[in-house]
Short mmCIF file of C-alpha atoms and ligand atoms in Angstrom, two decimals:
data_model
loop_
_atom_site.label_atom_id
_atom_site.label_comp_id
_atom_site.label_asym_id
_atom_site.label_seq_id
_atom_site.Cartn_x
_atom_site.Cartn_y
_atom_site.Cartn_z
CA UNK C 1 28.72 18.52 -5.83
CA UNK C 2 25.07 19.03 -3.83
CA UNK C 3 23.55 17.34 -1.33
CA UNK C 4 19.99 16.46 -0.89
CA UNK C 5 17.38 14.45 1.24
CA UNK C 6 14.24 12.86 0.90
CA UNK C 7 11.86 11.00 2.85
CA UNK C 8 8.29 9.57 2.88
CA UNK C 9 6.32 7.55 5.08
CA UNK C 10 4.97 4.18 4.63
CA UNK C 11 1.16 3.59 5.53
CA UNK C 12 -1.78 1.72 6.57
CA UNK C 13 -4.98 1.25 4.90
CA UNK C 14 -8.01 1.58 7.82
CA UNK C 15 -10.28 -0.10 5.00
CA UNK C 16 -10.82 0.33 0.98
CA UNK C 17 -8.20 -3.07 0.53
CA UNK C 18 -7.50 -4.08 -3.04
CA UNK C 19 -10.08 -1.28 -4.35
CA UNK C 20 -8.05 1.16 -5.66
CA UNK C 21 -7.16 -0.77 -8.74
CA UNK C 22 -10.89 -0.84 -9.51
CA UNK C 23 -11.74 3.22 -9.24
CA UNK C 24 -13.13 2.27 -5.59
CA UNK C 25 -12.44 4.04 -2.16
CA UNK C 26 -9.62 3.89 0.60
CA UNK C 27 -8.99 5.40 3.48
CA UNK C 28 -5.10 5.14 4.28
CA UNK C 29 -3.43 6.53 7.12
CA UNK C 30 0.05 7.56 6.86
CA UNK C 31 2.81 5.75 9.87
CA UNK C 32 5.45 7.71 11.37
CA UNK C 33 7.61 5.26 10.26
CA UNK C 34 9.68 5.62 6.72
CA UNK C 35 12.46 5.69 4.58
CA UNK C 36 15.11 8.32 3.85
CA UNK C 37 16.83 8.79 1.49
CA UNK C 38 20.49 10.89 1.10
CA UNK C 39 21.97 11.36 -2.16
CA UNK C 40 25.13 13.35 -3.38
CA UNK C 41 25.37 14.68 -7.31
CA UNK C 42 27.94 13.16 -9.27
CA UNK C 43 29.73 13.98 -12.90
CA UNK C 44 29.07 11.02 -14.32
CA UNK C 45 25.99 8.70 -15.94
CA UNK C 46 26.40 6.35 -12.68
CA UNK C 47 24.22 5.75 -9.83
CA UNK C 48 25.45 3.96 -6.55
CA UNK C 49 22.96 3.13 -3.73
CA UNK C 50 24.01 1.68 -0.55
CA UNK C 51 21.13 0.91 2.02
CA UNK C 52 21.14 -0.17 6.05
CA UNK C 53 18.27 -2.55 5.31
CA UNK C 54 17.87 -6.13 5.42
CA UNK C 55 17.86 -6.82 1.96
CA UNK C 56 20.00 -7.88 -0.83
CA UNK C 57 22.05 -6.96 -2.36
CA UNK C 58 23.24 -4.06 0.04
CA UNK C 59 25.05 -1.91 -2.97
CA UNK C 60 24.03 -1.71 -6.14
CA UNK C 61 25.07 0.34 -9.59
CA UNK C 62 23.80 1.19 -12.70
CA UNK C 63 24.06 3.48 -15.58
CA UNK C 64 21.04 6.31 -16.37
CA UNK C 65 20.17 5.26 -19.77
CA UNK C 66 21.31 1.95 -18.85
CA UNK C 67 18.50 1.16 -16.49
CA UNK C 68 17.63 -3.06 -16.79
CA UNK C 69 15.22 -4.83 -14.33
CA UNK C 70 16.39 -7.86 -12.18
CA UNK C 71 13.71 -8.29 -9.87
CA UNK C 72 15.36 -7.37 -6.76
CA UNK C 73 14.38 -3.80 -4.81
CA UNK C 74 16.99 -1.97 -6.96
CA UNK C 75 14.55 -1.59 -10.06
CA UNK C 76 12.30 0.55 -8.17
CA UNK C 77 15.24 2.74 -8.12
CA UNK C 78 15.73 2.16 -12.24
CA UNK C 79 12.35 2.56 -12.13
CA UNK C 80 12.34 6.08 -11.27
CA UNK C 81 15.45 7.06 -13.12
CA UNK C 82 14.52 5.56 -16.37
CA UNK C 83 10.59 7.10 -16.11
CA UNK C 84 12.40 10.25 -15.45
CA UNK C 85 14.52 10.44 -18.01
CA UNK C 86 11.77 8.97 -20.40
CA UNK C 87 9.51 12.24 -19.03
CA UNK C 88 12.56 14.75 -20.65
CA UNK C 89 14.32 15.19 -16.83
CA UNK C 90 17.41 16.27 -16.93
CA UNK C 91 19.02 13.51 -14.46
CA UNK C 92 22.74 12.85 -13.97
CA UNK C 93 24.20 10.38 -11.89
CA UNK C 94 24.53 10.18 -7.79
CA UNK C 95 25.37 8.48 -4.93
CA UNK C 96 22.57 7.63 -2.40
CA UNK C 97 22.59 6.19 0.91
CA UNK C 98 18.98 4.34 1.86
CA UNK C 99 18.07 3.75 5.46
CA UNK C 100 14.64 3.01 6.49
CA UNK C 101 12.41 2.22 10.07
CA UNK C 102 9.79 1.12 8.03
CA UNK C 103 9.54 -2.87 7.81
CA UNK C 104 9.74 -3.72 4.19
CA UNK C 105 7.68 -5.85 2.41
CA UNK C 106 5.52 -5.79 5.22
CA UNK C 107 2.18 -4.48 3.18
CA UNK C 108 3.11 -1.30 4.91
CA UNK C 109 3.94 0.89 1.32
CA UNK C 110 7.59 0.48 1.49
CA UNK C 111 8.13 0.20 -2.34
CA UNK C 112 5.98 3.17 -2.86
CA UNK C 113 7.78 5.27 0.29
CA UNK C 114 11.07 4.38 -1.12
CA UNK C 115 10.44 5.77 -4.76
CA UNK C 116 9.11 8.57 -3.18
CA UNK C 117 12.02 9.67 -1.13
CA UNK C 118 13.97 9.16 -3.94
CA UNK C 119 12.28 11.52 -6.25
CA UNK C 120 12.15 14.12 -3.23
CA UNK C 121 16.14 13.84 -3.04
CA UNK C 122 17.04 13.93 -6.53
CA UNK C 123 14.49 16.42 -7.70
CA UNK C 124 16.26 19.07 -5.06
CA UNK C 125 19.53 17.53 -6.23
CA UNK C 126 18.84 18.46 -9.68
CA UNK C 127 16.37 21.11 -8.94
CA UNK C 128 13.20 19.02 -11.11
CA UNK C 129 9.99 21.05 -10.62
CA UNK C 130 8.07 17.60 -9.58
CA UNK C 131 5.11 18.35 -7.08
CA UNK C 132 3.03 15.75 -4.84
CA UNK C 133 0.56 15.01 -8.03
CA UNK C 134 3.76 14.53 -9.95
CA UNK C 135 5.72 12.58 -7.64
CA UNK C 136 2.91 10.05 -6.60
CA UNK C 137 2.23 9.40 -10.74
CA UNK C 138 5.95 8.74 -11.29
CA UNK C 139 6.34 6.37 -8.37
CA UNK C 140 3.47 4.59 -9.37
CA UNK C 141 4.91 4.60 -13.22
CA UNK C 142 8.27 3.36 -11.72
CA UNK C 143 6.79 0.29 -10.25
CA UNK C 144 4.26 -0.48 -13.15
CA UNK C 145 5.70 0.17 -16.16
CA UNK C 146 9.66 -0.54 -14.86
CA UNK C 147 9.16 -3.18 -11.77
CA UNK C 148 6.18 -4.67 -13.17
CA UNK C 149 4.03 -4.82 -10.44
CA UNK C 150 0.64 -4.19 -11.61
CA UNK C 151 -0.35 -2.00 -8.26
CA UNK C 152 -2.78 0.64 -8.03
CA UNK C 153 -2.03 3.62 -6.45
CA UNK C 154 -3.05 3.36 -2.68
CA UNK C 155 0.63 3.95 -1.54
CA UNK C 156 2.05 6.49 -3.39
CA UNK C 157 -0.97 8.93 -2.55
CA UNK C 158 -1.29 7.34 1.10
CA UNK C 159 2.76 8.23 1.41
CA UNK C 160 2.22 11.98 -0.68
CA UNK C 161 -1.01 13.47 0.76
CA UNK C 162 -1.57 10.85 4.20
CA UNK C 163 -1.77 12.18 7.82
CA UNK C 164 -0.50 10.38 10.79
CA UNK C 165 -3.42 11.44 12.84
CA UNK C 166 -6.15 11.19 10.69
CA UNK C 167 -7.37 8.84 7.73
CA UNK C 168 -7.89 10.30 4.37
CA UNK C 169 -10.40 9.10 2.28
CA UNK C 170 -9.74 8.85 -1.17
CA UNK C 171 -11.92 8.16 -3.92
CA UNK C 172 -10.05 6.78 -6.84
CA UNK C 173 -12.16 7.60 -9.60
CA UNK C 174 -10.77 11.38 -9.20
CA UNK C 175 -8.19 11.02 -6.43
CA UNK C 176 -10.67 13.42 -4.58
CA UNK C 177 -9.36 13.48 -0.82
CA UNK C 178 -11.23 14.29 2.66
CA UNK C 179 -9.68 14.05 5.77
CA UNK C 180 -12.08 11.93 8.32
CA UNK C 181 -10.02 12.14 11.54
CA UNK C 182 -9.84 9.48 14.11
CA UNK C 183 -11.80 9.52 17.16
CA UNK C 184 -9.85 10.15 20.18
CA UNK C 185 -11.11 6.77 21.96
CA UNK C 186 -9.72 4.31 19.84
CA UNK C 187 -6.13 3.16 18.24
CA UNK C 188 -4.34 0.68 16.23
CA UNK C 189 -1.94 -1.60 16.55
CA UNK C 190 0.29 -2.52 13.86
CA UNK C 191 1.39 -6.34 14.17
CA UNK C 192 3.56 -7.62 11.42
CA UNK C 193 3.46 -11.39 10.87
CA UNK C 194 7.18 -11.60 9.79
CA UNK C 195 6.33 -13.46 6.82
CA UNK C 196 6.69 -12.18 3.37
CA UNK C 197 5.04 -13.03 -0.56
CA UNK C 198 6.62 -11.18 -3.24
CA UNK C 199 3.96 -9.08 -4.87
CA UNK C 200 5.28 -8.87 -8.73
CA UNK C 201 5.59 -12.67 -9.04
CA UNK C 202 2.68 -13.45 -6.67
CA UNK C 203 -1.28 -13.37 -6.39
CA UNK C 204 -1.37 -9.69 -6.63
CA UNK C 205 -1.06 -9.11 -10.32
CA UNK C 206 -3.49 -12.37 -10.95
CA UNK C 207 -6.27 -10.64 -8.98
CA UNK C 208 -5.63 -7.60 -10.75
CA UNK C 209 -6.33 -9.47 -14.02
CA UNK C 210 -9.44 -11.39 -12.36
CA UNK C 211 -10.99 -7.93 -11.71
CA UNK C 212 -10.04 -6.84 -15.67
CA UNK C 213 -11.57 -10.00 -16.78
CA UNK C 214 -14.92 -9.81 -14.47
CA UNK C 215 -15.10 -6.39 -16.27
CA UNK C 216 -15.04 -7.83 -19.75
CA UNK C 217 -17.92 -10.23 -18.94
CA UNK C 218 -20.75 -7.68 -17.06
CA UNK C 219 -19.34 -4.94 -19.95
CA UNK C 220 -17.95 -2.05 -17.73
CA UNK C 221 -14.93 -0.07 -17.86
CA UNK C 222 -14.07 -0.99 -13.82
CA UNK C 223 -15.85 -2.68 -11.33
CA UNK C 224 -16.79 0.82 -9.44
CA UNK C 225 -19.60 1.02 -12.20
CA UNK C 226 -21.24 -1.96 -11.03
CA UNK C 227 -21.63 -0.05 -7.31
CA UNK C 228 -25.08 0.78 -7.40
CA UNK C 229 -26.20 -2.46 -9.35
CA UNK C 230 -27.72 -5.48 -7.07
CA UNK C 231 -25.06 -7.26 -6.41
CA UNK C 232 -27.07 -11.06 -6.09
CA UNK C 233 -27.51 -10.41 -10.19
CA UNK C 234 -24.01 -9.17 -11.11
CA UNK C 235 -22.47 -12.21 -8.95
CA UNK C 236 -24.84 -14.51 -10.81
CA UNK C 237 -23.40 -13.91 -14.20
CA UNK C 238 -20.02 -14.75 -13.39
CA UNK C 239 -17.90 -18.06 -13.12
CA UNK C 240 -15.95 -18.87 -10.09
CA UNK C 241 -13.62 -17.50 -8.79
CA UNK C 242 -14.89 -14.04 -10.73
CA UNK C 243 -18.35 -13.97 -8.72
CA UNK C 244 -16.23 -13.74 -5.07
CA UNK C 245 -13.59 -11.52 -6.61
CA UNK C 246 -16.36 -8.86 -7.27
CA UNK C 247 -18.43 -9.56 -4.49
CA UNK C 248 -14.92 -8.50 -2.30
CA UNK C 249 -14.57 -5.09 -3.91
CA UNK C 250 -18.39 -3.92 -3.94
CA UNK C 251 -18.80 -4.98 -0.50
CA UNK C 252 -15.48 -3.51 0.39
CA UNK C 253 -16.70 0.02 -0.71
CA UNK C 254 -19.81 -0.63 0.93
CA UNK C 255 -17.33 -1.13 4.04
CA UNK C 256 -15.46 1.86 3.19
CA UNK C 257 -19.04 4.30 3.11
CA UNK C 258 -20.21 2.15 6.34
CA UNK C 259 -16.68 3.14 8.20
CA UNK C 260 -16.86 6.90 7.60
CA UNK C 261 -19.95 6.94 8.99
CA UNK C 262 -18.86 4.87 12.04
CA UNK C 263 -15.60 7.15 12.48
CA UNK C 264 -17.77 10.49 12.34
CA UNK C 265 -20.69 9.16 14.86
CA UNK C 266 -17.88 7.79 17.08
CA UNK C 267 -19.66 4.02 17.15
CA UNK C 268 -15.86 2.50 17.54
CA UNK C 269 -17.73 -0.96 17.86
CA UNK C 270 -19.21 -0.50 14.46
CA UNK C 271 -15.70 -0.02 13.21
CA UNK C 272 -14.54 -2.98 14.86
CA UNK C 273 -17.01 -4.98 13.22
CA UNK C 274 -16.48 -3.13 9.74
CA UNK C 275 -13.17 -4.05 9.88
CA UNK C 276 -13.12 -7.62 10.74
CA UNK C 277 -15.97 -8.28 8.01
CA UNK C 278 -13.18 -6.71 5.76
CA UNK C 279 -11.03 -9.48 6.83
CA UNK C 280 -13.09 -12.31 6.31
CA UNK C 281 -14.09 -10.93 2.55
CA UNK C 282 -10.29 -10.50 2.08
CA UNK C 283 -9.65 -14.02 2.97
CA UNK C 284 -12.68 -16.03 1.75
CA UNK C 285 -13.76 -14.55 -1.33
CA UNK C 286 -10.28 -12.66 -2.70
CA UNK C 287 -8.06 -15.30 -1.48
CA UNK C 288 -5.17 -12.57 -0.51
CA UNK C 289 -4.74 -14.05 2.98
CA UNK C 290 -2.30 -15.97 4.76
CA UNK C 291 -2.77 -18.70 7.41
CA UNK C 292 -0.53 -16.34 9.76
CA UNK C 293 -2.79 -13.74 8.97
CA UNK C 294 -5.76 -15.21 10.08
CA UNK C 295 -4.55 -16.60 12.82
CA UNK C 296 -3.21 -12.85 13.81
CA UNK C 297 -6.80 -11.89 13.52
CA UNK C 298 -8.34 -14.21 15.45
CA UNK C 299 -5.71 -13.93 18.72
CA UNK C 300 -6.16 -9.65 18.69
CA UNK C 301 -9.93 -10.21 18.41
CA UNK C 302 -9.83 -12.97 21.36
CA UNK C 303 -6.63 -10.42 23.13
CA UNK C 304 -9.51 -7.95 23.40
CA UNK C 305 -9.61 -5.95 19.80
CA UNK C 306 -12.80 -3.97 18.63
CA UNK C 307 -11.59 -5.73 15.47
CA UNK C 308 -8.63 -7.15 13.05
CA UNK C 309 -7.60 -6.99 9.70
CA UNK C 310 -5.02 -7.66 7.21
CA UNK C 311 -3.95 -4.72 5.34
CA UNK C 312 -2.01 -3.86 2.19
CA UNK C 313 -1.75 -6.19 -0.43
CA UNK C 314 -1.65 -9.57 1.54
CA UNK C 315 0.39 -13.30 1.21
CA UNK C 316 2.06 -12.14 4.31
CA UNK C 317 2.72 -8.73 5.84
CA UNK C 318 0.93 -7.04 8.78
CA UNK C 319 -2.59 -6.95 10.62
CA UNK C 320 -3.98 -3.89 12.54
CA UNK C 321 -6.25 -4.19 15.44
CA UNK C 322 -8.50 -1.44 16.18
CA UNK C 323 -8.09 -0.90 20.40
CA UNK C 324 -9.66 1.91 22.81
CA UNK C 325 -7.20 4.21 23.26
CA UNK C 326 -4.35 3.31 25.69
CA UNK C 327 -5.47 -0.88 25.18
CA UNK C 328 -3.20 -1.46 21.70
CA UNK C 329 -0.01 -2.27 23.29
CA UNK C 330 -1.46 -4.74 25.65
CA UNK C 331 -3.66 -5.74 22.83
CA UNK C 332 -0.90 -6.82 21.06
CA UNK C 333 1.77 -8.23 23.73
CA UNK C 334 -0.97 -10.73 24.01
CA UNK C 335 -1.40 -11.50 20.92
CA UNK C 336 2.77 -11.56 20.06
CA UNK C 337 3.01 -14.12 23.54
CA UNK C 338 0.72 -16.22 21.42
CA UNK C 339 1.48 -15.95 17.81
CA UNK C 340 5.28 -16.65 18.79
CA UNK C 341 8.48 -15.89 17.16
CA UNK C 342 8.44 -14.11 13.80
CA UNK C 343 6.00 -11.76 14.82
CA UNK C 344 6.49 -7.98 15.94
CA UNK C 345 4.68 -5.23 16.76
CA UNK C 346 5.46 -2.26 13.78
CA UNK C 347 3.43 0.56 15.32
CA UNK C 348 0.38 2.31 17.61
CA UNK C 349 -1.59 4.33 15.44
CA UNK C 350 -1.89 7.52 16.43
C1 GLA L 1 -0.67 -3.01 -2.37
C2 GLA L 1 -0.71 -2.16 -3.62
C3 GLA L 1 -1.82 -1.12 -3.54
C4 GLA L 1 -3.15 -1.75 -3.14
C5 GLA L 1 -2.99 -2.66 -1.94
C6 GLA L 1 -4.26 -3.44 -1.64
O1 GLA L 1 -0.29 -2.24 -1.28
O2 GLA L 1 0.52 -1.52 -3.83
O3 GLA L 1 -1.93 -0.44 -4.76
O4 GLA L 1 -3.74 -2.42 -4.23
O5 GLA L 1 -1.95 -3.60 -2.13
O6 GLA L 1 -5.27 -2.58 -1.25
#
């Protein structure tokens, strides 16, 4: 019998939101905040998971070979054990114990944090040679090809290769990585809205297809290849809702290049400003936004914030607010005394 842990953060996204998919940039920051992961071997085929989280069902079990979806958070488990085994791993049955700070389903990566810690665990328990590369890929096979959300792969790198002081920007076209780090005058606050969309059934993977099909039409492989086109002519060609789909993720690498530059020269109100034109493209052209989420926006901008956005995949989840340094949690008491009951304040960034 061995004993192993893993953990992994969860993450926010500074800007680069529902890019990834389409080769574009991000620039994800990873939280303090996670999930662990502690897992015994067994002799068996069996796997038991118990987790401290609010979510059902609180123990599960299944059988390695065995591994069938039903839509609750367990598959991202099955998920991992089935791509494993599919990859030639030599995987055996265990007993794991989940317990997690991280909100989940929050937009904050916790899907991709759990699978994470869960491959860091069992690949000591079993002694897998899986690196970071490795781990992030499986993850992200785990909840594509098992869960079936269609997701790119902002989280699993953002939880693998992120920094809690700095943002990393990474260009998905090569999963090249920089580290831009933060200024020392500002922060974020991390505000989640307490209400929740379930990605797999939801919007997400319809957006995900509206991208594929804008593709098809203006005859490129992603819409990263349209970057350095005009964008008045691409957006012409297409029917609605196609045209604001694509006019979201050029402008939002656009954002991305325009924020770099803002984070190097120190111009925190041009951040501000990048970031809640983020927003508004988020909301009214890729239709990812909530009615709490807006509203969220609005009170940290009016409670004093440089700027406000939603961030991770949206219908529900959190907002940050980008504050000078020492402002975010007054920045967002005010906001929380106005916004009311379901609403709580994750995390100040750094
Ligand atoms: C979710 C997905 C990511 C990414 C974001 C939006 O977090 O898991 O792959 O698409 O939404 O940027």
């Amino acid at each position: 019998m061995r004993r192993a842990t893993g953990h992994a953060p969860g993450r926010i996204n500074l800007i680069g939101e529902h890019t990834d998919y389409n080769d574009g940039l991000v620039m994800p920051i990873a939280l303090r905040l996670g999930v662990t992961v502690e897992a015994i071997s067994g002799h068996d085929k069996t796997v038991r998971l118990t987790t401290d989280a609010a979510v059902e069902p609180r123990e599960a079990d299944y059988d390695i070979g065995a591994e069938r979806r039903d839509g609750t958070w367990v598959d991202r488990a099955r998920g991992v054990t089935a791509i494993l085994s599919r990859d030639g791993a030599a995987v055996r049955g265990f007993d794991a114990q989940i317990t997690s700070d991280l909100p989940l389903g929050a937009g904050l990566g916790s899907s991709a944090a759990f699978a994470i810690a869960l491959l860091r665990a069992i690949s000591k328990l079993f002694d897998l040679p899986i690196d970071d590369a490795a781990t992030a890929r499986i993850a992200h096979a785990a909840e594509n090809e098992f869960a079936g959300a269609r997701s790119g792969m902002l989280d699993q790198l953002a939880s693998v290769y992120g920094r809690s002081s700095d943002a990393l920007l990474i260009d998905m076209r090569d999963h090249g990585t920089q580290v831009i780090p933060l200024p020392p005058t500002i922060e974020l606050a991390v505000i989640d809205s307490g209400t929740r969309h379930e990605h797999a059934t939801g919007g997400y993977n319809q957006r995900r297809a509206e991208c594929e099909e804008a593709c098809l039409h203006l005859g490129v492989a992603t819409l990263r290849d349209i970057d350095e086109r005009p964008l008045d002519d691409i957006v012409e060609r297409l029917p609605a809702p196609l045209d604001r789909r694509v006019r979201h993720v050029v402008t939002e690498n656009a954002r991305v290049r325009r924020a770099v530059k803002a984070v190097r020269s120190g111009d925190d109100a041009a951040l501000g400003a990048i970031l809640s034109a983020s927003h508004r493209s988020l909301s009214d052209d890729y239709g990812v936004s909530t009615p709490e989420l807006d509203q969220l926006v609005v009170l940290a901008t009016d409670a004093g914030a440089l700027g406000a956005r939603m961030v991770g995949g949206g219908f529900g989840g959190s907002i940050i607010a980008l504050a000078r340094r020492g402002e975010g949690p007054g920045v967002a008491a005010r906001v929380l005394e106005r916004y009311g009951g379901t609403g709580k304040i994750v995390a100040i960034v750094p």
